Coordinates of C-alpha atoms and ligand atoms in Angstrom, one line a residue:
X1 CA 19.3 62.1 47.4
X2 CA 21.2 62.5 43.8
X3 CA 24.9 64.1 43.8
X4 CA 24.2 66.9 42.2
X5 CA 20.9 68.3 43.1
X6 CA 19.4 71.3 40.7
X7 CA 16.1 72.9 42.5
X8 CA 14.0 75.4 40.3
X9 CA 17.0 77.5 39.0
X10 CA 15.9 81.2 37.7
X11 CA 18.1 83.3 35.6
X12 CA 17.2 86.6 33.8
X13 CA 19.2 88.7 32.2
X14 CA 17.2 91.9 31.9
X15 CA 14.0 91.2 29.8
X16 CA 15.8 88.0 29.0
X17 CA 14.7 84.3 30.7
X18 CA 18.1 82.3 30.3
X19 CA 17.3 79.9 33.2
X20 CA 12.9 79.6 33.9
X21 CA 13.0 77.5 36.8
X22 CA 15.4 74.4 36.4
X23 CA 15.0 71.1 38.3
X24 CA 18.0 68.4 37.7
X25 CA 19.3 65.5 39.6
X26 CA 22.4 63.7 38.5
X27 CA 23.3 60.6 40.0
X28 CA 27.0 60.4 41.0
X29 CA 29.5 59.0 38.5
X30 CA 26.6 59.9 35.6
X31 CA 26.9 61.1 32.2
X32 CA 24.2 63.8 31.2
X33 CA 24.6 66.0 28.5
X34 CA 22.5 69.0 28.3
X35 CA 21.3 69.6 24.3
X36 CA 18.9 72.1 23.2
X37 CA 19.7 75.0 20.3
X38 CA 21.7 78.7 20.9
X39 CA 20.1 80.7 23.7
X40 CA 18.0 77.7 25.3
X41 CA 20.4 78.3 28.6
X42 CA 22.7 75.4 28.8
X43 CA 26.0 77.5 29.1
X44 CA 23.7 80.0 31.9
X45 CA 23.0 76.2 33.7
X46 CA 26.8 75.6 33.9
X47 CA 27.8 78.5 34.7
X48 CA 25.8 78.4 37.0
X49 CA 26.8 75.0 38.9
X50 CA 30.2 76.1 38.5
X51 CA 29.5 79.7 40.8
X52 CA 30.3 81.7 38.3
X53 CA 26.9 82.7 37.3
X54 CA 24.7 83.5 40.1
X55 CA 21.2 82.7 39.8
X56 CA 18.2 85.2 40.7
X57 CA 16.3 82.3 42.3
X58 CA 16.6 78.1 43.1
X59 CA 19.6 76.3 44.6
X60 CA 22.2 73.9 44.0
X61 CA 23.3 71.1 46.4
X62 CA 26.5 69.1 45.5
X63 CA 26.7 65.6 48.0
X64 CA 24.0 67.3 50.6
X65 CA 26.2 70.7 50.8
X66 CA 24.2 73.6 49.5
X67 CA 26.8 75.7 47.2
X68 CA 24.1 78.2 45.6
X69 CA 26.6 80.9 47.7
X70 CA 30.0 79.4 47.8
X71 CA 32.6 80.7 45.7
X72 CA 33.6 78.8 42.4
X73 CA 37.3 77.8 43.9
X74 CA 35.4 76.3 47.0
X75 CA 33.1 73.9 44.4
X76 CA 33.9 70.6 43.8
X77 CA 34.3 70.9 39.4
X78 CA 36.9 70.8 36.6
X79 CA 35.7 72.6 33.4
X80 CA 36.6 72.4 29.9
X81 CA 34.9 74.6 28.0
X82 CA 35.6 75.8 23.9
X83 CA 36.8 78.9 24.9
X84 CA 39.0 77.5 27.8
X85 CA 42.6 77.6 26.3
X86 CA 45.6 76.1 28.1
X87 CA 48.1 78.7 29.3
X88 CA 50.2 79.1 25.6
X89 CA 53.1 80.0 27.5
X90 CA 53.5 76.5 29.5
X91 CA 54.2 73.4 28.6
X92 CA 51.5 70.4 28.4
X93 CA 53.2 69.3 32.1
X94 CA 53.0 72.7 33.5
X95 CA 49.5 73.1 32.2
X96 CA 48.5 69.9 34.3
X97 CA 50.6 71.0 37.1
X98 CA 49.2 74.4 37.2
X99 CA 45.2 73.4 39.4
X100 CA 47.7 71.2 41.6
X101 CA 50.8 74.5 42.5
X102 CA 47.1 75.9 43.1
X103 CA 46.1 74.1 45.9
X104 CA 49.8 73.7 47.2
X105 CA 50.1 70.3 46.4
X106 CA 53.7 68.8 47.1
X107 CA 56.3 68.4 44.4
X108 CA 56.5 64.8 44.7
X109 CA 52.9 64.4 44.1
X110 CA 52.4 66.5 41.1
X111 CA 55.4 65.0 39.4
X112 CA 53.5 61.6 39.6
X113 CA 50.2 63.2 39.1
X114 CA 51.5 64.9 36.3
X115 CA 52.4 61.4 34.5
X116 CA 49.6 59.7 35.4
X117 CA 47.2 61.9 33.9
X118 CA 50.0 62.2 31.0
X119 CA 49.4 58.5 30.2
X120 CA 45.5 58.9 31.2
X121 CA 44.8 60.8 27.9
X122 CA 48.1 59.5 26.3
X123 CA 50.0 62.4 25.5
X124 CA 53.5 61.0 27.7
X125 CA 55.5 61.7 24.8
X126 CA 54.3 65.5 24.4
X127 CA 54.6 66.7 27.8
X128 CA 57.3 69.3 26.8
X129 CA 55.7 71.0 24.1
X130 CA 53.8 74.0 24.0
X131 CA 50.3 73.7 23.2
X132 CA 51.0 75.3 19.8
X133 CA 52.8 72.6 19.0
X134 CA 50.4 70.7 19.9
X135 CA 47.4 69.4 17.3
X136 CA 43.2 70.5 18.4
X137 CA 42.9 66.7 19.8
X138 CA 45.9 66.6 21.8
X139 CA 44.8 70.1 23.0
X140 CA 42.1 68.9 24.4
X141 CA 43.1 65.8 25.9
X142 CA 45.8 68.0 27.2
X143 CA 43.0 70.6 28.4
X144 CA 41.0 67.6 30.1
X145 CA 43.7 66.4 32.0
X146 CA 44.2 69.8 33.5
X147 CA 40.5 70.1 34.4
X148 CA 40.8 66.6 36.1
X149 CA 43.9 66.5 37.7
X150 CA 43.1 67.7 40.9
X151 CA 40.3 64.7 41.4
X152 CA 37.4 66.9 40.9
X153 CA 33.3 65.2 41.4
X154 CA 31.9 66.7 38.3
X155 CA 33.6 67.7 35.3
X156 CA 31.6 70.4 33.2
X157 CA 32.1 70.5 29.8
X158 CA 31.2 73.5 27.1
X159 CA 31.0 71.8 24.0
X160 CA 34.4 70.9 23.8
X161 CA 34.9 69.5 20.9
X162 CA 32.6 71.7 18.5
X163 CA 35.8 73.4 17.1
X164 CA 37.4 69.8 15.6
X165 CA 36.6 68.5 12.0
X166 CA 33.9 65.4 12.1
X167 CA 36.5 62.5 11.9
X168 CA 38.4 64.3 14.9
X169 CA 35.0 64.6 16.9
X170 CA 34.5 60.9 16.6
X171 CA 37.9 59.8 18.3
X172 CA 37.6 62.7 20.7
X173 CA 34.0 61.0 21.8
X174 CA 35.4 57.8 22.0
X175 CA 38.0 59.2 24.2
X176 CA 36.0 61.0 26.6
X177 CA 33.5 58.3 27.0
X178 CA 36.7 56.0 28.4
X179 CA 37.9 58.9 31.1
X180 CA 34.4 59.3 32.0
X181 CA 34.3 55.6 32.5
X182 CA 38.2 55.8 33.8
X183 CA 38.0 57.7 36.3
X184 CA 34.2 58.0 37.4
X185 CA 34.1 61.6 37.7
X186 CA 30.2 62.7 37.0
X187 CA 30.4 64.2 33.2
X188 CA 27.9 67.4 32.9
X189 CA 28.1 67.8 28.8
X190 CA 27.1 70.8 27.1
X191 CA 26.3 70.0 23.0
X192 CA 24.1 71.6 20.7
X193 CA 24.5 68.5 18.7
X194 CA 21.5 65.9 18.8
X195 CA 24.0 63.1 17.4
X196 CA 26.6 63.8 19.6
X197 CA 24.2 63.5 22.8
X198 CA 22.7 60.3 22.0
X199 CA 26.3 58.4 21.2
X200 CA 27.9 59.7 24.6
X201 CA 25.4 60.4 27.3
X202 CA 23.6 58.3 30.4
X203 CA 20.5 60.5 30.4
X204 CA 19.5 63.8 27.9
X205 CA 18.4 67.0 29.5
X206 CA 16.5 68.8 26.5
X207 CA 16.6 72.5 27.1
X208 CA 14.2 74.9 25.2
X209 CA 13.6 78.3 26.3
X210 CA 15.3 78.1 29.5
X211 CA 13.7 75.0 30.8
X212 CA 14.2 71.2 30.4
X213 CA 11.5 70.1 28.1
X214 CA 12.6 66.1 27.9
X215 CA 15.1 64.1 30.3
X216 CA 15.9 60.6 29.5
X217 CA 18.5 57.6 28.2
X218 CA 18.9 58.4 24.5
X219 CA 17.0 56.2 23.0
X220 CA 13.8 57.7 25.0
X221 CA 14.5 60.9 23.7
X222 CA 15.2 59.9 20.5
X223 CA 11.6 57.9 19.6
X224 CA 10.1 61.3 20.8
X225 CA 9.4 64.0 18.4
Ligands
ADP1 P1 23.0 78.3 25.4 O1 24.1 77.9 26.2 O2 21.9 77.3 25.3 O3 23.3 78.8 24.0 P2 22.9 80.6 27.2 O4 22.7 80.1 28.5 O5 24.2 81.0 26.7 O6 22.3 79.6 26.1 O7 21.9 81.8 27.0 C1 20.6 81.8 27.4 C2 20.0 83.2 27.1 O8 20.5 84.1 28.0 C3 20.3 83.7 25.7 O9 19.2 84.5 25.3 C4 21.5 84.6 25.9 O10 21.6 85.6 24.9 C5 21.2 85.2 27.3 N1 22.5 85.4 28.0 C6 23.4 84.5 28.5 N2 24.4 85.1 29.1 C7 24.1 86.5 29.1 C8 24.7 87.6 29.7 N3 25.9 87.5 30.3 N4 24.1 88.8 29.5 C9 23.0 88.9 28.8 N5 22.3 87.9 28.3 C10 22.9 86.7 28.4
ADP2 P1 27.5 79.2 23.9 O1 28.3 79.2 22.6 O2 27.9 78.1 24.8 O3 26.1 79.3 23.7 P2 27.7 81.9 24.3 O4 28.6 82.3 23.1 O5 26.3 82.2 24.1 O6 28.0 80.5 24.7 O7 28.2 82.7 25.6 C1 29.5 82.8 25.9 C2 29.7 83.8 27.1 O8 29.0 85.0 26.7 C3 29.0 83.3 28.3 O9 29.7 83.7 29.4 C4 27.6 84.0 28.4 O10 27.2 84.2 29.7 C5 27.9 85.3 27.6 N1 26.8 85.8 26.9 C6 26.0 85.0 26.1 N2 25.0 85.7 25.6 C7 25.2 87.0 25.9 C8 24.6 88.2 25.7 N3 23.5 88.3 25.0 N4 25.1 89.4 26.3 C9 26.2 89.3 27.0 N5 26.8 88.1 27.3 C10 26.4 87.0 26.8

């Protein structure tokens, strides 16, 4: 059976059909990036996998254990999603910290969790500043180790890099490609961005009007019309 196991997901919202009977199976330690235009349902799909959109019909099992009605906190995900800030009034450390005080983690540990995912994304030397001091790249590397730190199975991600400048976007790829590879963690990648999808991904899922239309390696999709 696949890690993550999607079975005909059904979302409406009213008259609207975000989700129209979704089936996805990502293997564990996978890259798949969902791609498909504004309103096709990607964001409804994670939200959905994260618990904090509940679908009208379909399930989702995670390693065997059906979650379709566990809580978000009891999931097994990081998320960083565009809108997703880091807490402005802590610093870089204290952002990372924060999913660990969570879940009562002892003080020795995050300290050493803390710099390990500090030199992960390589912002050791920034730990103390604020995230306004901080620029959009190190934000995000600084808002993906707080998603990973706790040693989350799936990482979802809301296209997180649509709000950088091109030449930021390619270093940022790059870089999440080698923390997907890094650490192992299954990648579930939210992009509009056709490019984007094909230099990054394991397997496409193309959405179109709430349902996957195509799902393959990028160069399968990408000889397609
Ligand atoms: P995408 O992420 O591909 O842009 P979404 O999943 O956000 O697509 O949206 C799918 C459809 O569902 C769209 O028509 C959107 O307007 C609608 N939708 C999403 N969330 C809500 C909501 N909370 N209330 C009403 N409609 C929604
Ligand atoms: P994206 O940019 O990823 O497509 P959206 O901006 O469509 O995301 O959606 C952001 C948030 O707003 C989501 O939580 C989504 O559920 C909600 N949302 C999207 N469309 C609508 C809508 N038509 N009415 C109400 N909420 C919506």
């Amino acid at each position: 059976m696949a890690f993550l196991d999607i079975r005909k997901l059904s979302k409406n919202y009213g008259s609207t059909v975000a989700l129209d009977g979704v089936d996805l199976s990502v293997n564990a330690g996978e890259f798949v990036t969902l791609l498909g235009p504004s309103g096709s349902g990607k964001t409804t799909l994670l939200m959905s996998i994260a618990g904090f959109t509940q679908p009208d019909d379909g399930g989702i099992v995670i390693d065997g254990v059906d979650v379709t009605d566990v809580d978000p906190e009891d999931r097994d995900f990081g998320v960083v999603f565009q809108g997703y800030a880091l807490f402005p009034h802590m610093t870089v450390a204290d952002n990372i910290a924060f999913p660990l005080k969570v879940r009562k983690w002892a003080k020795a540990d995050i300290s050493a969790k803390v710099e390990e995912m500090l030199s992960l994304v390589g912002l050791d030397k920034l730990a103390g500043r604020k995230p306004r001091e901080l620029s959009g790249g190190q934000q995000q590397r600084a808002a993906l180790a707080r998603a990973l730190s706790f040693g989350p199975r799936i990482l979802l991600l809301d296209e997180p890099l649509s709000a950088l400048d091109r030449s930021l976007r390619e270093i940022m790829q790059r870089e999440l490609k080698r923390l997907h590879k890094e650490t192992g963690v299954t990648f579930i990648f939210v992009t509009h961005d056709q490019e984007e999808a094909y230099a990054m991904s394991d397997r496409i899922a193309v959405f179109h009007n709430g349902r996957i239309v195509q799902m393959g390696a990028p160069r399968d999709i990408y000889r397609k019309p």
